[in-house]
Coordinates of C-alpha atoms in Angstrom, one line a residue:
X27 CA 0.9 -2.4 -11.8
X28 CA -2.2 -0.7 -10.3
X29 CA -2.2 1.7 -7.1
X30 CA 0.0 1.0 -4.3
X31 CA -2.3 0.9 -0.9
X32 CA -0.4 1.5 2.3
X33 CA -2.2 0.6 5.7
X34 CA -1.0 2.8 8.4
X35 CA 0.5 4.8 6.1
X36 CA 0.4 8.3 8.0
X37 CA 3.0 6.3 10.6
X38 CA 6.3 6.8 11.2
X39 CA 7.7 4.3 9.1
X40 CA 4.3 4.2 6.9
X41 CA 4.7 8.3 6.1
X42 CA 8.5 7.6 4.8
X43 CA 7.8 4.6 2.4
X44 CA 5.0 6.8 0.9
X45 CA 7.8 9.1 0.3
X46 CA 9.8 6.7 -1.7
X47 CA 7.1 4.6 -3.1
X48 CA 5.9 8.6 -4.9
X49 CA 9.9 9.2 -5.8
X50 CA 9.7 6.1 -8.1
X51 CA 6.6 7.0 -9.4
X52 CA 4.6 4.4 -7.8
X53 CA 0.5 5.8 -7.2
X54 CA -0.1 5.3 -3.4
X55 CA -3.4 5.3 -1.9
X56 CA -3.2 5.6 2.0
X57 CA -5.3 4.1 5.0
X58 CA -5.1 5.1 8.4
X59 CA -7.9 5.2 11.4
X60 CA -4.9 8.2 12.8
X61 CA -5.1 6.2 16.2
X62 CA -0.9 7.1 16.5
X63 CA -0.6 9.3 13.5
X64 CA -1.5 12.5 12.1
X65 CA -2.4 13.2 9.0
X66 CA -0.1 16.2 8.8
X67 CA 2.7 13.6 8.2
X68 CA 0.8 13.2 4.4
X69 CA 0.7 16.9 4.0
X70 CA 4.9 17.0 4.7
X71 CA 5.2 14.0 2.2
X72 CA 3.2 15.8 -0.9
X73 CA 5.7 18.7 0.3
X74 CA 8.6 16.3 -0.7
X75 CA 7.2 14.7 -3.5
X76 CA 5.2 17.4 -5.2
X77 CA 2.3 14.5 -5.5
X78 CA -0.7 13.9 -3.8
X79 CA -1.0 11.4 -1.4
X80 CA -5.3 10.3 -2.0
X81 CA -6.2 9.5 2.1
X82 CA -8.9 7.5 3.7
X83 CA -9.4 8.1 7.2
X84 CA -10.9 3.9 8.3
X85 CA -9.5 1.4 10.4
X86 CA -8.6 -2.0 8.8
X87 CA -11.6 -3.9 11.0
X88 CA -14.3 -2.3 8.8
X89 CA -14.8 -4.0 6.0
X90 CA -16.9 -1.9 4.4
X91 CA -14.7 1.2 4.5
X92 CA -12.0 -1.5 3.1
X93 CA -14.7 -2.5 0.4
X94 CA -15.3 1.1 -0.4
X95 CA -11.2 1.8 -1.1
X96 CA -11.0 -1.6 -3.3
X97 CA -13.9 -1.2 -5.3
X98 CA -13.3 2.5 -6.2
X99 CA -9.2 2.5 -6.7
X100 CA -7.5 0.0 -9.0
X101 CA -5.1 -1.6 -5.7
X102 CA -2.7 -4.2 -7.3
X103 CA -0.6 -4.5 -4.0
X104 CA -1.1 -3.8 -0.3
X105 CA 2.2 -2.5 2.1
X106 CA 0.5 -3.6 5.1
X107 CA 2.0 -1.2 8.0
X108 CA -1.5 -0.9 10.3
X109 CA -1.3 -2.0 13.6
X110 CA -1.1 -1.1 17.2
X111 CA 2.9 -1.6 18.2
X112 CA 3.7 -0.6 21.8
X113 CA 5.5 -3.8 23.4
X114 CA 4.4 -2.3 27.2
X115 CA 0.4 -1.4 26.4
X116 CA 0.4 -5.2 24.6
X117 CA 1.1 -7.1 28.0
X118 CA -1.7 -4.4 29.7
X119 CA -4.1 -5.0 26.9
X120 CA -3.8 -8.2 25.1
X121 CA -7.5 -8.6 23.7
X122 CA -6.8 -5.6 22.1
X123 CA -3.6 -6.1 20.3
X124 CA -5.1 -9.3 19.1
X125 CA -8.3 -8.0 17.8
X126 CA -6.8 -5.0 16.2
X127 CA -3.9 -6.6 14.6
X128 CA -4.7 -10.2 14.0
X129 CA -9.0 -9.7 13.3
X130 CA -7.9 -6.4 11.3
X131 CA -5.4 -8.1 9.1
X132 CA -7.5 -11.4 8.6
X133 CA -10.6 -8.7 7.2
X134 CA -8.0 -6.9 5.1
X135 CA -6.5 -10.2 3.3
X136 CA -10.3 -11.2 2.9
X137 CA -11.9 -7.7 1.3
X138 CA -7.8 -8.0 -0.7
X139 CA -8.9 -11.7 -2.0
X140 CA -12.2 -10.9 -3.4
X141 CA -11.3 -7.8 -5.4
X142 CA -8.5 -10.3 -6.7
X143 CA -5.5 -8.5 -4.9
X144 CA -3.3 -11.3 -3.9
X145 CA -0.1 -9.0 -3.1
X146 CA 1.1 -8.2 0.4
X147 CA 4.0 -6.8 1.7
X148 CA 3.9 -7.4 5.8
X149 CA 5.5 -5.3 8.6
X150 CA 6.9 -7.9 10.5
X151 CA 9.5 -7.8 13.4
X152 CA 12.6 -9.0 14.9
X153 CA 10.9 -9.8 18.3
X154 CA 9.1 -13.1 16.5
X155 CA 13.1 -14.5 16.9
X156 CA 12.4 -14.0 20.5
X157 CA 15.2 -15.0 22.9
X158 CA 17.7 -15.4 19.4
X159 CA 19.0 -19.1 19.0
X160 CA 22.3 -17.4 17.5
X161 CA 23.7 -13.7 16.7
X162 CA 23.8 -12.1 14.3
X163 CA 20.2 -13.4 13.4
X164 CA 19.6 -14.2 10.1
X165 CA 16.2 -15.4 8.1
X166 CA 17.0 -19.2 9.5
X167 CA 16.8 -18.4 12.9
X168 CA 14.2 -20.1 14.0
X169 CA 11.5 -18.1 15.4
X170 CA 11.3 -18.0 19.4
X171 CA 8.9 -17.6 22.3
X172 CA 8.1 -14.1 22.0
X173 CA 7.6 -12.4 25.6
X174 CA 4.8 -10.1 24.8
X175 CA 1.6 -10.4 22.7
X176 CA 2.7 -7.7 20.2
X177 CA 5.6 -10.0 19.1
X178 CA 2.9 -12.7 19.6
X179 CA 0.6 -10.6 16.7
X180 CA 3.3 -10.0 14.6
X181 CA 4.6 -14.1 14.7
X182 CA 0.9 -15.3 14.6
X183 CA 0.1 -13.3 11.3
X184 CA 3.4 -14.5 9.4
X185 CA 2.2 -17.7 10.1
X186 CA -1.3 -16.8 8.7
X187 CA 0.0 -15.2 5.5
X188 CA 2.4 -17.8 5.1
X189 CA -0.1 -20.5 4.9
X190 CA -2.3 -18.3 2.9
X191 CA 0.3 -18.4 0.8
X192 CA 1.0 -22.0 0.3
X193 CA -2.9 -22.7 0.2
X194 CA -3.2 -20.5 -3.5
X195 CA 0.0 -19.7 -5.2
X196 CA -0.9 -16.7 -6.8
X197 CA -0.8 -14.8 -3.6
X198 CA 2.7 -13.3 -3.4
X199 CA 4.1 -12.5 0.4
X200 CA 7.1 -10.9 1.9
X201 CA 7.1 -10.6 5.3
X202 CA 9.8 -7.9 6.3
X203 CA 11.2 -8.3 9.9
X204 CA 12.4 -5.2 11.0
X205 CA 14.9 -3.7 13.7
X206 CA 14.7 -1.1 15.4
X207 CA 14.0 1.7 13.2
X208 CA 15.1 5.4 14.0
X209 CA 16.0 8.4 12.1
X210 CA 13.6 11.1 10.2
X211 CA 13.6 12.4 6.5
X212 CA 16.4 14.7 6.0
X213 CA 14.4 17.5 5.1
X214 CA 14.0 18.0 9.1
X215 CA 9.5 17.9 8.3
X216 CA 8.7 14.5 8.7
X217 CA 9.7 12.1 11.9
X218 CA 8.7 10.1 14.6
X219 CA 5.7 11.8 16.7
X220 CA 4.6 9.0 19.3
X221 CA 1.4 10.1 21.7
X222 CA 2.1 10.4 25.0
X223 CA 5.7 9.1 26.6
X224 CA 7.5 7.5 23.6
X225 CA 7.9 3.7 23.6
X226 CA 11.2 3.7 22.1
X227 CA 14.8 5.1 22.7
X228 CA 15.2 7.4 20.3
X229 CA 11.9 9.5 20.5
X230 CA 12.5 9.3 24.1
X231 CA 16.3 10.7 23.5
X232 CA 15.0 13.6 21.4
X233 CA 12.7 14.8 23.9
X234 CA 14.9 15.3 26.4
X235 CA 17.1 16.6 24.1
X236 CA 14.6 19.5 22.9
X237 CA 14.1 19.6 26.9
X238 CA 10.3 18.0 27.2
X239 CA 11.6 15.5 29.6
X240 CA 14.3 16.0 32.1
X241 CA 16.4 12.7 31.6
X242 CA 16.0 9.0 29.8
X243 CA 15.2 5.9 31.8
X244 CA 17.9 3.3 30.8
X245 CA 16.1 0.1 31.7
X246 CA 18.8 -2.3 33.1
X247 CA 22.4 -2.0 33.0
X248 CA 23.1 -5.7 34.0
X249 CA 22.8 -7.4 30.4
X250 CA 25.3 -9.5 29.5
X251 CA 26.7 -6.4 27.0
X252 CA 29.9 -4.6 26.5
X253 CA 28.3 -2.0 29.1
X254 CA 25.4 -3.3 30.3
X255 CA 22.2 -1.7 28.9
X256 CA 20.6 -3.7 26.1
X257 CA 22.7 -3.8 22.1
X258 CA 20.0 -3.5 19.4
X259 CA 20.5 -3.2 15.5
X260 CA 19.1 0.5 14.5
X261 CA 18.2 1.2 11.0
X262 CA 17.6 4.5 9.5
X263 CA 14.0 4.9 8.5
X264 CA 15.1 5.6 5.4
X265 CA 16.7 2.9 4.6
X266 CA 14.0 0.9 5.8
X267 CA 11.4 2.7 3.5
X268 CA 13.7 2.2 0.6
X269 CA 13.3 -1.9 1.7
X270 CA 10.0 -1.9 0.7
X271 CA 10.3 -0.2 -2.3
X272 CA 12.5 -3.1 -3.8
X273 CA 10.6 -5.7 -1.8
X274 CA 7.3 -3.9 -3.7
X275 CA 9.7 -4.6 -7.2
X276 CA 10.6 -8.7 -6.0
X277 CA 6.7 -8.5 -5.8
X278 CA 6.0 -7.6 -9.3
X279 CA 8.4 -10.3 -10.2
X280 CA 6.0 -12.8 -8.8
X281 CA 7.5 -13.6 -5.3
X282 CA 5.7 -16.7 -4.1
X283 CA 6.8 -16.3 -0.5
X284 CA 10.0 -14.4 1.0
X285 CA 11.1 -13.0 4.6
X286 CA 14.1 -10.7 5.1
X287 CA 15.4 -9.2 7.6
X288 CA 16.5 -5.1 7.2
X289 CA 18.9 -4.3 9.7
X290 CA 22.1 -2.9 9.1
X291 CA 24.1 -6.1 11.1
X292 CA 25.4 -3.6 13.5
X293 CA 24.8 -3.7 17.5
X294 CA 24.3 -0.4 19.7
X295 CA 24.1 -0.4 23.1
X296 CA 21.3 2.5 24.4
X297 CA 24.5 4.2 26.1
X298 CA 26.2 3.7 22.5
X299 CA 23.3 5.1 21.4
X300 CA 23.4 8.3 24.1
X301 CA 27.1 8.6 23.3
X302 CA 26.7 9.0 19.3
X303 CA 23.3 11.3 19.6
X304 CA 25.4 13.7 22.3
X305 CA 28.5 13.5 20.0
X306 CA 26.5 14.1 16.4
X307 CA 24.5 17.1 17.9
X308 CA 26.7 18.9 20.9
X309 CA 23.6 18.3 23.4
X310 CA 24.0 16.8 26.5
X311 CA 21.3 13.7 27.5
X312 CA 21.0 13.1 31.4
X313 CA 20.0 9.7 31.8
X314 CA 19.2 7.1 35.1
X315 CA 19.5 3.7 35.3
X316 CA 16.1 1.7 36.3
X317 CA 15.0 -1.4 36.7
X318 CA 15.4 -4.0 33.5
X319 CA 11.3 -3.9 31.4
X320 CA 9.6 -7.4 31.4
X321 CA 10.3 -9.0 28.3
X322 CA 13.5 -7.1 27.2
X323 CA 16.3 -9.7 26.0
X324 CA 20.1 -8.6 26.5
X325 CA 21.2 -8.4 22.5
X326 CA 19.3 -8.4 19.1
X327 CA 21.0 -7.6 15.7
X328 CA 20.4 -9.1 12.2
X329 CA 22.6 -10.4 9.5
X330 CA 20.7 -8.8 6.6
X331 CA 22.8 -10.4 3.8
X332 CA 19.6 -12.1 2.3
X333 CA 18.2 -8.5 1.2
X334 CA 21.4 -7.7 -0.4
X335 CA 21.2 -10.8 -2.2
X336 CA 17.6 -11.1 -3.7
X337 CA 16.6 -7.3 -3.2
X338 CA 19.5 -5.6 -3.8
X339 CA 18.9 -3.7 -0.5
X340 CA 21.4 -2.9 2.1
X341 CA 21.1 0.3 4.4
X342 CA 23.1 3.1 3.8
X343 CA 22.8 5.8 6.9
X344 CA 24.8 5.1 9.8
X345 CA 24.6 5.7 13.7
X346 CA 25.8 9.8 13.2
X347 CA 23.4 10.4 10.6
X348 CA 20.7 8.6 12.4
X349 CA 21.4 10.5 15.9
X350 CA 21.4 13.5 13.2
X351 CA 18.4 13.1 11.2
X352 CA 16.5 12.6 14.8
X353 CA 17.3 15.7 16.3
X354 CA 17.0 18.0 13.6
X355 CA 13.1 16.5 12.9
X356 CA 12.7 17.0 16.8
X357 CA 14.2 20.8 16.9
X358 CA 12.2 21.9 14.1
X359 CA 9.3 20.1 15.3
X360 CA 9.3 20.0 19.1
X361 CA 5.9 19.2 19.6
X362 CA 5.9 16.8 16.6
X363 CA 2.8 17.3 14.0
X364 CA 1.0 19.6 16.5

């Protein structure tokens, strides 16, 4: 197996899979443009690892930067994390999400396929299940209406690499839907460090926590839940990282094409979620209720027995040490990378 190239791979999720990929002894070569990411999130992974991480700083619509990386490093498999990812900015700026995600991914599998690189391991998400047929959702679900165009990216392009797929069998793709990732490497240096007011819960948690924000927003507390607000599956970041490690290892077995879904099969509620991070860490979150988001659906968590089965793979952290891992990343970092 040659280098290891990971898209996005100064990202949240992206920064902690290089982390694991380097544990195992894999050679990683990143790519990010750094449009959500810093690049100090590489320097706290060589920290971890004692290994370089080899960076180029290029965006996945420019093919020539993408020519550049495959012609000079011997790539045998792409993790394919790059993209834009913020379910509210998608509705406000659609052309965008589709250009960047869908046009950048169709020029990386191209630039991938003529330097003979037929190995791709896709971020995929729960929200292509849309409104869920059934609960717990496993990989038979069929996929919904998604209600924004980021879900509509990340649906469109499994359906792209899937018939990729089918059309030359020597391209091997697993498209990994994920749940709602959370958490931060235990050593406290490396976490989530969104621009701007976070998207998601738990960034969002952690800043009030560390006193940047005076209270959460809970959007909704009329969902048809045990308390209202919105159940979600969280997985520890982790955990998640560690999926692609053995998803990378189903690869070099010659995969044809897979989807799992890594979730832990556990639903939280946001005030579950508020609950655990104020019991875990002895710091009190002030929160409001607001009006429900556009788009939000009422529950959402996976069965993941499918990656247990053909990966090996099941997560390992629970709720505490997620609510922990958070807040210690946020307290040592308060104003993230900066």
């Amino acid at each position: 197996m040659g280098k290891i190239l990971v898209t996005g791979g100064a990202g949240f999720i992206g920064s902690h899979t290089v982390v694991e990929l380097q544990n195992v002894g894999k050679e990683v070569v990143v790519l990010d443009n750094l449009s959500n990411a810093s690049e100090k999130s590489l320097e706290r992974v060589s920290a971890i690892t004692g290994k370089k991480v080899p960076f180029y700083k290029a965006d996945i619509l420019d093919r020539e930067a993408l020519e550049e990386i495959f012609s000079k490093e011997d790539i045998s498999a792409v993790i394919h994390f790059a993209g834009l990812k913020a379910v509210g900015e998608s509705v406000a700026k659609p052309w965008e999400y589709y250009e960047n995600n869908i046009a950048g991914t169709l020029t990386l599998v191209d630039v991938m396929r003529k330097h003979g690189c037929k190995n791709i391991i896709f971020s995929s998400s729960a929200t292509v299940y849309g409104d869920p047929a059934f609960i717990p959702i496993t990989e038979e679900c069929p996929k919904g209406v998604c209600t924004n165009p980021y879900g509509w990216t990340k649906s469109m392009l499994e359906q792209i690499l899937s018939d990729i797929q089918k059309a030359d069998n020597e391209w091997n793709v697993i498209l990994l839907r994920y749940f709602n990732p959370i958490g931060a490497h235990k050593s406290g240096t490396m976490g989530e460090n969104p621009n701007g007011i976070p998207n998601n819960l738990m960034p969002y948690i952690t800043q009030v926590a560390v006193g940047k924000r005076d209270h959460l927003n809970v959007f909704g507390n009329d969902y048809d839940t045990h308390d209202g607000t919105g159940v979600r599956d969280y997985i520890h970041v982790v955990d998640l990282a560690v999926g692609h490690v053995k998803a990378l290892k189903k690869i070099e077995e010659k995969a044809g094409l897979k989807i799992y879904n890594l979730g832990t099969g556990q639903g939280y509620s946001v005030l579950d979620i508020v609950k655990n991070f104020e019991e875990a860490n002895g710091v009190k979150i002030p929160y409001e209720i607001t009006e429900r988001r556009p788009g939000d659906i009422a529950t959402c968590y996976a069965d993941a027995t499918l990656a247990k089965k053909e990966l090996g793979w099941e997560a390992k952290y629970g709720i505490k040490e997620m609510c922990e891992d958070s807040w210690r990343w946020q307290k040592n970092n308060p104003n993230g990378y900066q």
